[in-house]
CSV table of C-alpha atoms and ligand atoms in Angstrom, one decimal:
chain,number,residue,atom,x,y,z
A,295,MET,CA,-35.2,-46.8,-27.9
A,296,VAL,CA,-33.8,-48.1,-24.7
A,297,LYS,CA,-34.3,-51.7,-23.7
A,298,ASN,CA,-35.7,-52.2,-20.2
A,299,LYS,CA,-35.7,-55.6,-18.3
A,300,ARG,CA,-39.2,-56.0,-16.8
A,301,ASP,CA,-40.9,-58.6,-14.6
A,302,ILE,CA,-43.7,-60.1,-16.7
A,303,VAL,CA,-46.3,-59.0,-14.2
A,304,THR,CA,-45.2,-55.4,-14.0
A,305,CYS,CA,-44.7,-54.9,-17.8
A,306,GLU,CA,-47.4,-52.6,-19.1
A,307,TYR,CA,-49.9,-52.9,-21.9
A,308,GLY,CA,-48.4,-50.9,-24.9
A,309,ASP,CA,-44.8,-51.8,-24.0
A,310,ILE,CA,-43.0,-53.2,-27.1
A,311,LEU,CA,-41.2,-56.5,-26.9
A,312,ALA,CA,-37.4,-55.8,-27.5
A,313,GLU,CA,-36.4,-59.4,-28.2
A,314,ASN,CA,-37.7,-62.5,-29.8
A,315,ILE,CA,-39.3,-65.0,-27.4
A,316,VAL,CA,-38.1,-68.5,-28.3
A,317,ASP,CA,-38.8,-72.0,-26.8
A,318,ASN,CA,-36.0,-74.2,-25.4
A,319,VAL,CA,-35.2,-75.6,-28.9
A,320,GLY,CA,-34.9,-72.0,-30.3
A,321,GLN,CA,-38.3,-72.0,-32.2
A,322,LEU,CA,-39.8,-68.5,-32.4
A,323,LEU,CA,-42.9,-68.1,-30.2
A,324,ILE,CA,-43.4,-64.3,-30.1
A,325,LYS,CA,-41.6,-61.8,-32.4
A,326,GLU,CA,-39.6,-58.8,-31.3
A,327,SER,CA,-41.6,-55.6,-31.7
A,328,THR,CA,-44.9,-57.2,-30.7
A,329,ILE,CA,-46.9,-54.8,-28.6
A,330,ILE,CA,-47.7,-56.2,-25.2
A,331,ASP,CA,-51.4,-56.5,-24.6
A,332,LYS,CA,-53.5,-58.6,-22.1
A,333,ASN,CA,-53.4,-61.7,-24.3
A,334,ILE,CA,-49.7,-61.6,-25.0
A,335,LYS,CA,-49.0,-61.0,-21.3
A,336,MET,CA,-51.2,-64.0,-20.3
A,337,LYS,CA,-49.5,-66.2,-23.0
A,338,LEU,CA,-46.1,-65.2,-21.6
A,339,MET,CA,-47.2,-66.0,-18.1
A,340,GLU,CA,-48.6,-69.4,-19.2
A,341,MET,CA,-45.3,-70.2,-20.8
A,342,GLY,CA,-43.6,-69.6,-17.5
A,343,VAL,CA,-41.6,-66.5,-18.7
A,344,GLN,CA,-40.5,-64.5,-15.8
A,345,TYR,CA,-38.7,-61.5,-17.3
A,346,ILE,CA,-38.8,-59.8,-20.7
A,347,TYR,CA,-36.9,-56.9,-22.4
A,348,VAL,CA,-39.2,-54.1,-23.6
A,349,TYR,CA,-38.9,-50.8,-25.4
A,350,LYS,CA,-40.8,-48.3,-23.3
A,351,ASN,CA,-43.7,-46.7,-25.2
A,352,GLN,CA,-44.1,-43.2,-23.7
A,353,GLU,CA,-47.6,-42.6,-25.3
A,354,SER,CA,-49.0,-45.8,-24.0
A,355,GLU,CA,-47.4,-45.1,-20.6
A,356,LYS,CA,-49.5,-42.0,-20.3
A,357,GLU,CA,-52.6,-43.9,-21.3
A,358,GLU,CA,-51.8,-46.6,-18.8
A,359,LYS,CA,-51.4,-44.1,-16.0
A,360,ILE,CA,-54.9,-42.9,-16.7
A,361,MET,CA,-56.2,-46.4,-16.7
A,362,LYS,CA,-54.5,-47.2,-13.4
A,363,ILE,CA,-56.2,-44.3,-11.7
A,364,ASN,CA,-59.5,-45.6,-13.0
A,365,ASP,CA,-58.7,-49.1,-12.0
A,366,ILE,CA,-58.6,-48.5,-8.3
A,367,TYR,CA,-58.8,-45.5,-6.1
A,368,GLU,CA,-55.6,-44.5,-4.4
A,369,LYS,CA,-57.4,-44.6,-1.0
A,370,ASP,CA,-58.3,-48.2,-1.5
A,371,ARG,CA,-54.8,-49.1,-2.7
A,372,VAL,CA,-53.2,-47.7,0.5
A,373,ILE,CA,-55.7,-49.6,2.7
A,374,ILE,CA,-55.3,-52.8,0.8
A,375,LYS,CA,-51.5,-52.6,1.0
A,376,LYS,CA,-51.7,-51.9,4.8
A,377,THR,CA,-54.0,-54.9,5.3
A,378,PHE,CA,-51.9,-57.2,3.1
A,379,GLU,CA,-48.8,-56.3,5.3
A,380,ARG,CA,-50.7,-56.7,8.6
A,381,LEU,CA,-52.1,-60.1,7.7
A,382,SER,CA,-48.8,-61.4,6.4
A,383,GLN,CA,-47.3,-60.3,9.8
A,384,GLY,CA,-49.7,-62.8,11.4
A,385,LYS,CA,-52.0,-60.0,12.8
A,386,MET,CA,-55.8,-60.6,12.8
A,387,LEU,CA,-58.0,-59.1,10.2
A,388,GLU,CA,-59.9,-56.2,11.7
A,389,THR,CA,-63.5,-55.8,10.5
A,390,ARG,CA,-62.8,-52.1,10.2
A,391,GLU,CA,-60.1,-52.6,7.6
A,392,ALA,CA,-62.4,-54.9,5.6
A,393,ASN,CA,-65.3,-52.5,5.9
A,394,GLU,CA,-63.3,-49.5,4.7
A,395,ILE,CA,-63.1,-50.9,1.2
A,396,SER,CA,-66.5,-52.5,1.1
A,397,ASP,CA,-68.8,-49.9,2.7
A,398,GLY,CA,-69.5,-52.1,5.6
A,399,LEU,CA,-70.4,-55.1,3.5
A,400,PHE,CA,-67.8,-57.4,5.0
A,401,GLU,CA,-69.2,-57.0,8.5
A,402,LYS,CA,-72.8,-57.5,7.2
A,403,ILE,CA,-71.8,-60.8,5.6
A,404,VAL,CA,-69.9,-62.2,8.6
A,405,ASN,CA,-72.8,-61.3,10.8
A,406,GLU,CA,-75.4,-63.3,8.8
A,407,PRO,CA,-76.7,-66.0,11.1
A,408,PHE,CA,-75.4,-69.1,9.1
A,409,ILE,CA,-71.9,-67.6,8.7
A,410,ASN,CA,-71.8,-66.1,12.2
A,411,ASN,CA,-72.7,-69.5,13.8
A,412,TYR,CA,-70.0,-71.2,11.7
A,413,LEU,CA,-67.3,-68.7,12.7
A,414,THR,CA,-68.3,-68.9,16.3
A,415,ASP,CA,-67.9,-72.7,16.3
A,416,LEU,CA,-64.7,-72.5,14.3
A,417,TYR,CA,-63.2,-69.9,16.7
A,418,GLU,CA,-63.6,-72.4,19.6
A,419,ARG,CA,-62.3,-75.4,17.7
A,420,ASP,CA,-59.6,-74.4,15.2
A,421,SER,CA,-58.0,-70.9,15.5
A,422,TYR,CA,-55.9,-71.3,12.4
A,423,THR,CA,-58.8,-72.1,10.1
A,424,TYR,CA,-60.8,-69.3,11.7
A,425,ILE,CA,-58.1,-66.7,10.9
A,426,HIS,CA,-57.5,-68.3,7.5
A,427,SER,CA,-61.3,-68.2,6.6
A,428,LEU,CA,-61.5,-64.5,7.4
A,429,ASN,CA,-58.3,-63.7,5.5
A,430,VAL,CA,-59.5,-65.7,2.4
A,431,GLY,CA,-62.9,-63.8,2.6
A,432,TYR,CA,-60.9,-60.6,2.6
A,433,TYR,CA,-58.6,-61.5,-0.3
A,434,CYS,CA,-61.6,-62.7,-2.3
A,435,MET,CA,-63.2,-59.4,-1.7
A,436,VAL,CA,-60.1,-57.5,-2.8
A,437,LEU,CA,-60.0,-59.6,-6.0
A,438,GLY,CA,-63.8,-58.9,-6.5
A,439,LYS,CA,-63.0,-55.2,-6.2
A,440,TYR,CA,-60.3,-55.5,-8.8
A,441,LEU,CA,-62.8,-57.3,-11.0
A,442,LYS,CA,-65.3,-54.4,-10.4
A,443,PHE,CA,-67.9,-56.8,-9.0
A,444,SER,CA,-71.4,-55.5,-8.2
A,445,HIS,CA,-72.5,-55.1,-4.6
A,446,TYR,CA,-74.4,-58.4,-4.8
A,447,ASN,CA,-71.4,-60.3,-6.3
A,448,MET,CA,-69.1,-58.8,-3.6
A,449,GLY,CA,-71.3,-60.2,-0.9
A,450,GLU,CA,-71.3,-63.6,-2.7
A,451,ILE,CA,-67.5,-63.7,-3.0
A,452,ILE,CA,-67.0,-62.8,0.6
A,453,LYS,CA,-69.3,-65.6,1.6
A,454,ALA,CA,-67.5,-68.1,-0.7
A,455,GLY,CA,-64.1,-67.1,0.8
A,456,VAL,CA,-65.2,-67.2,4.4
A,457,LEU,CA,-67.0,-70.6,4.0
A,458,HIS,CA,-64.6,-72.3,1.6
A,459,ASP,CA,-63.1,-74.6,4.2
A,460,ILE,CA,-66.3,-75.2,6.2
A,461,GLY,CA,-65.8,-79.0,5.6
A,462,LYS,CA,-62.7,-78.9,7.8
A,463,ILE,CA,-64.9,-78.9,10.9
A,464,LYS,CA,-65.5,-82.6,10.1
A,465,ILE,CA,-61.7,-83.4,9.8
A,466,PRO,CA,-59.9,-84.5,13.0
A,467,LEU,CA,-57.9,-81.6,14.5
A,468,LYS,CA,-54.9,-83.8,15.0
A,469,LEU,CA,-54.6,-84.2,11.2
A,470,LEU,CA,-55.2,-80.5,10.5
A,471,ASN,CA,-52.5,-79.5,13.0
A,472,LYS,CA,-50.0,-82.3,12.4
A,473,LYS,CA,-46.4,-81.0,12.3
A,474,GLU,CA,-45.0,-84.1,10.5
A,475,LYS,CA,-45.6,-84.8,6.9
A,476,LEU,CA,-49.0,-86.4,6.3
A,477,SER,CA,-49.1,-90.0,5.1
A,478,LYS,CA,-50.9,-90.7,1.9
A,479,GLU,CA,-54.0,-92.0,3.8
A,480,GLU,CA,-54.1,-88.9,6.0
A,481,PHE,CA,-53.9,-86.6,3.0
A,482,GLU,CA,-56.8,-88.5,1.5
A,483,ILE,CA,-58.8,-87.7,4.6
A,484,ILE,CA,-57.9,-84.0,4.4
A,485,LYS,CA,-58.9,-84.0,0.7
A,486,LEU,CA,-62.5,-85.0,1.7
A,487,HIS,CA,-63.1,-81.5,3.2
A,488,PRO,CA,-64.6,-79.9,0.0
A,489,LEU,CA,-67.2,-82.7,-0.2
A,490,LEU,CA,-67.9,-82.6,3.5
A,491,GLY,CA,-68.3,-78.8,3.2
A,492,TYR,CA,-70.7,-79.1,0.4
A,493,ASP,CA,-72.7,-81.5,2.4
A,494,ILE,CA,-72.9,-79.0,5.3
A,495,VAL,CA,-74.0,-76.0,3.1
A,496,LYS,CA,-76.1,-77.8,0.5
A,497,ASN,CA,-79.4,-77.4,2.4
A,498,ALA,CA,-78.7,-73.9,3.7
A,499,ASP,CA,-81.3,-71.5,2.2
A,500,SER,CA,-79.3,-68.4,2.9
A,501,ILE,CA,-76.4,-69.7,0.8
A,502,SER,CA,-76.6,-69.5,-3.0
A,503,GLU,CA,-75.8,-72.4,-5.4
A,504,ASP,CA,-72.7,-70.4,-6.7
A,505,VAL,CA,-71.3,-70.1,-3.2
A,506,LYS,CA,-72.0,-73.8,-2.5
A,507,LEU,CA,-70.1,-74.8,-5.7
A,508,ALA,CA,-67.1,-72.6,-4.6
A,509,VAL,CA,-67.0,-74.7,-1.3
A,510,LEU,CA,-67.1,-77.9,-3.4
A,511,MET,CA,-64.6,-76.8,-6.1
A,512,HIS,CA,-62.0,-74.5,-4.5
A,513,HIS,CA,-59.3,-77.3,-4.8
A,514,GLU,CA,-59.9,-78.0,-8.5
A,515,LYS,CA,-57.1,-77.0,-10.9
A,516,GLU,CA,-57.1,-75.6,-14.4
A,517,ASN,CA,-55.4,-78.7,-15.8
A,518,GLY,CA,-57.8,-81.1,-14.2
A,519,SER,CA,-55.4,-82.5,-11.6
A,520,GLY,CA,-57.3,-81.0,-8.6
A,521,TYR,CA,-59.9,-82.6,-6.3
A,522,PRO,CA,-62.6,-83.8,-5.6
A,523,ASN,CA,-63.7,-84.2,-9.2
A,524,GLY,CA,-60.6,-83.4,-11.4
A,525,LEU,CA,-62.5,-80.7,-13.3
A,526,LYS,CA,-60.8,-78.7,-16.0
A,527,GLY,CA,-60.7,-74.9,-16.2
A,528,GLN,CA,-63.8,-74.3,-18.3
A,529,ASP,CA,-65.9,-76.4,-15.8
A,530,ILE,CA,-64.6,-74.6,-12.7
A,531,PRO,CA,-66.9,-71.7,-11.7
A,532,LEU,CA,-65.6,-68.2,-11.2
A,533,TYR,CA,-66.0,-68.0,-7.4
A,534,ALA,CA,-64.1,-71.3,-7.0
A,535,LYS,CA,-61.2,-70.0,-9.1
A,536,ILE,CA,-61.1,-66.8,-7.0
A,537,CYS,CA,-61.1,-68.7,-3.8
A,538,ALA,CA,-58.2,-70.9,-5.0
A,539,ILE,CA,-56.0,-67.8,-5.5
A,540,ALA,CA,-57.0,-66.2,-2.2
A,541,ASP,CA,-56.6,-69.6,-0.4
A,542,ILE,CA,-53.1,-70.2,-1.7
A,543,TYR,CA,-51.9,-66.6,-1.2
A,544,ASP,CA,-53.0,-66.7,2.5
A,545,ALA,CA,-51.6,-70.2,3.1
A,546,LEU,CA,-48.2,-69.1,1.7
A,547,THR,CA,-48.0,-65.9,3.8
A,548,THR,CA,-49.1,-67.5,7.1
A,549,ASN,CA,-47.2,-69.6,9.6
A,550,ARG,CA,-48.3,-73.2,10.2
A,551,ALA,CA,-47.2,-75.9,12.6
A,552,TYR,CA,-45.4,-77.5,9.7
A,553,LYS,CA,-44.1,-74.6,7.6
A,554,LYS,CA,-42.8,-71.0,7.9
A,555,LYS,CA,-44.6,-68.2,6.1
A,556,ILE,CA,-43.0,-66.3,3.2
A,557,THR,CA,-43.2,-62.6,2.3
A,558,PRO,CA,-46.0,-61.3,0.1
A,559,THR,CA,-43.5,-60.6,-2.8
A,560,HIS,CA,-42.2,-64.1,-2.6
A,561,ALA,CA,-45.8,-65.4,-2.6
A,562,PHE,CA,-46.6,-63.3,-5.7
A,563,LYS,CA,-43.7,-65.1,-7.5
A,564,ILE,CA,-44.9,-68.6,-6.4
A,565,LEU,CA,-48.4,-67.8,-7.5
A,566,ARG,CA,-47.1,-66.6,-10.9
A,567,SER,CA,-45.4,-70.0,-11.3
A,568,MET,CA,-48.9,-71.7,-10.8
A,569,ALA,CA,-50.4,-69.8,-13.8
A,570,GLY,CA,-52.2,-72.0,-16.3
A,571,ASP,CA,-51.7,-75.4,-14.8
A,572,HIS,CA,-53.2,-74.7,-11.4
A,573,LEU,CA,-54.6,-71.2,-11.3
A,574,ASN,CA,-56.6,-69.3,-13.9
A,575,VAL,CA,-54.2,-67.0,-15.7
A,576,GLU,CA,-56.5,-64.1,-16.3
A,577,LEU,CA,-57.7,-63.8,-12.7
A,578,LEU,CA,-54.2,-64.4,-11.4
A,579,LEU,CA,-52.9,-61.6,-13.7
A,580,ILE,CA,-55.5,-59.2,-12.4
A,581,PHE,CA,-54.6,-60.1,-8.8
A,582,LEU,CA,-50.9,-59.9,-9.3
A,583,GLU,CA,-50.9,-56.7,-11.4
A,584,ASN,CA,-52.9,-54.9,-8.7
A,585,ALA,CA,-51.0,-56.4,-5.8
A,586,TYR,CA,-47.7,-55.4,-7.4
A,587,ARG,CA,-48.9,-51.9,-7.8
A,588,CYS,CA,-49.4,-51.8,-4.0
A,589,TYR,CA,-45.9,-52.9,-3.4
A,590,PHE,CA,-43.8,-51.2,-6.1
B,668,FE2,FE1,-59.6,-76.0,1.4
């Protein structure tokens, strides 16, 4: 069989490993001929492996093609790709684009009174966070779609994404928009926004506890080095983990006063390097596999 070099994200389940995977002292970690499945793929990503050599398994390729069709409809794939490209070019999310893949749910959620009032205030005050919040709501919704969320959960994850940075309305604008590197003290102030946000949403009857916790925990990291509480992976709720991926992807692909945006494919690579320590590997794998299918 022919050996093919494959990016770890685009290798397919059923591919057969064509080489031993060893650590930096030469100790065998995964044997040649191991069949790639979800767990092996996650393990390789966690280990920071970028490329592997595989033998192509034609039978499993056929099965995988069928699975792909079931995974996500072609129509949605095309719309998502178009939107990813538009947003990464700095264009505003159009409600129509978000509605097309959610049967109008996106518009319904952003028009709920609590969210609508927040977005209206934000539009006046801080145009970057306004655009970022809508984008993160959209990317969260896309990930919810990949995860086959129910209608209810889709609504919840859109809310979590749109509201995740609500605490920033309490942070001075001069800090949020500062071009120069933030001092340690200034960064500590920015880091208060999840707690400030939770304080704003905690008494809102129209917002569920799960969404409130996503606001509070979207900067926690899998290895416990995040903030505000330094929670580890098993203690971080699903919506917060999804918001973290969507948040970082949008921040990387958008221009800021202090940094230039990068392309979606470059952002996918950076996200991949954050697997395990920062971001949840399983969710990241689902996001990247589907996003890669849009691009390649
Ligand atoms: Fe944030």
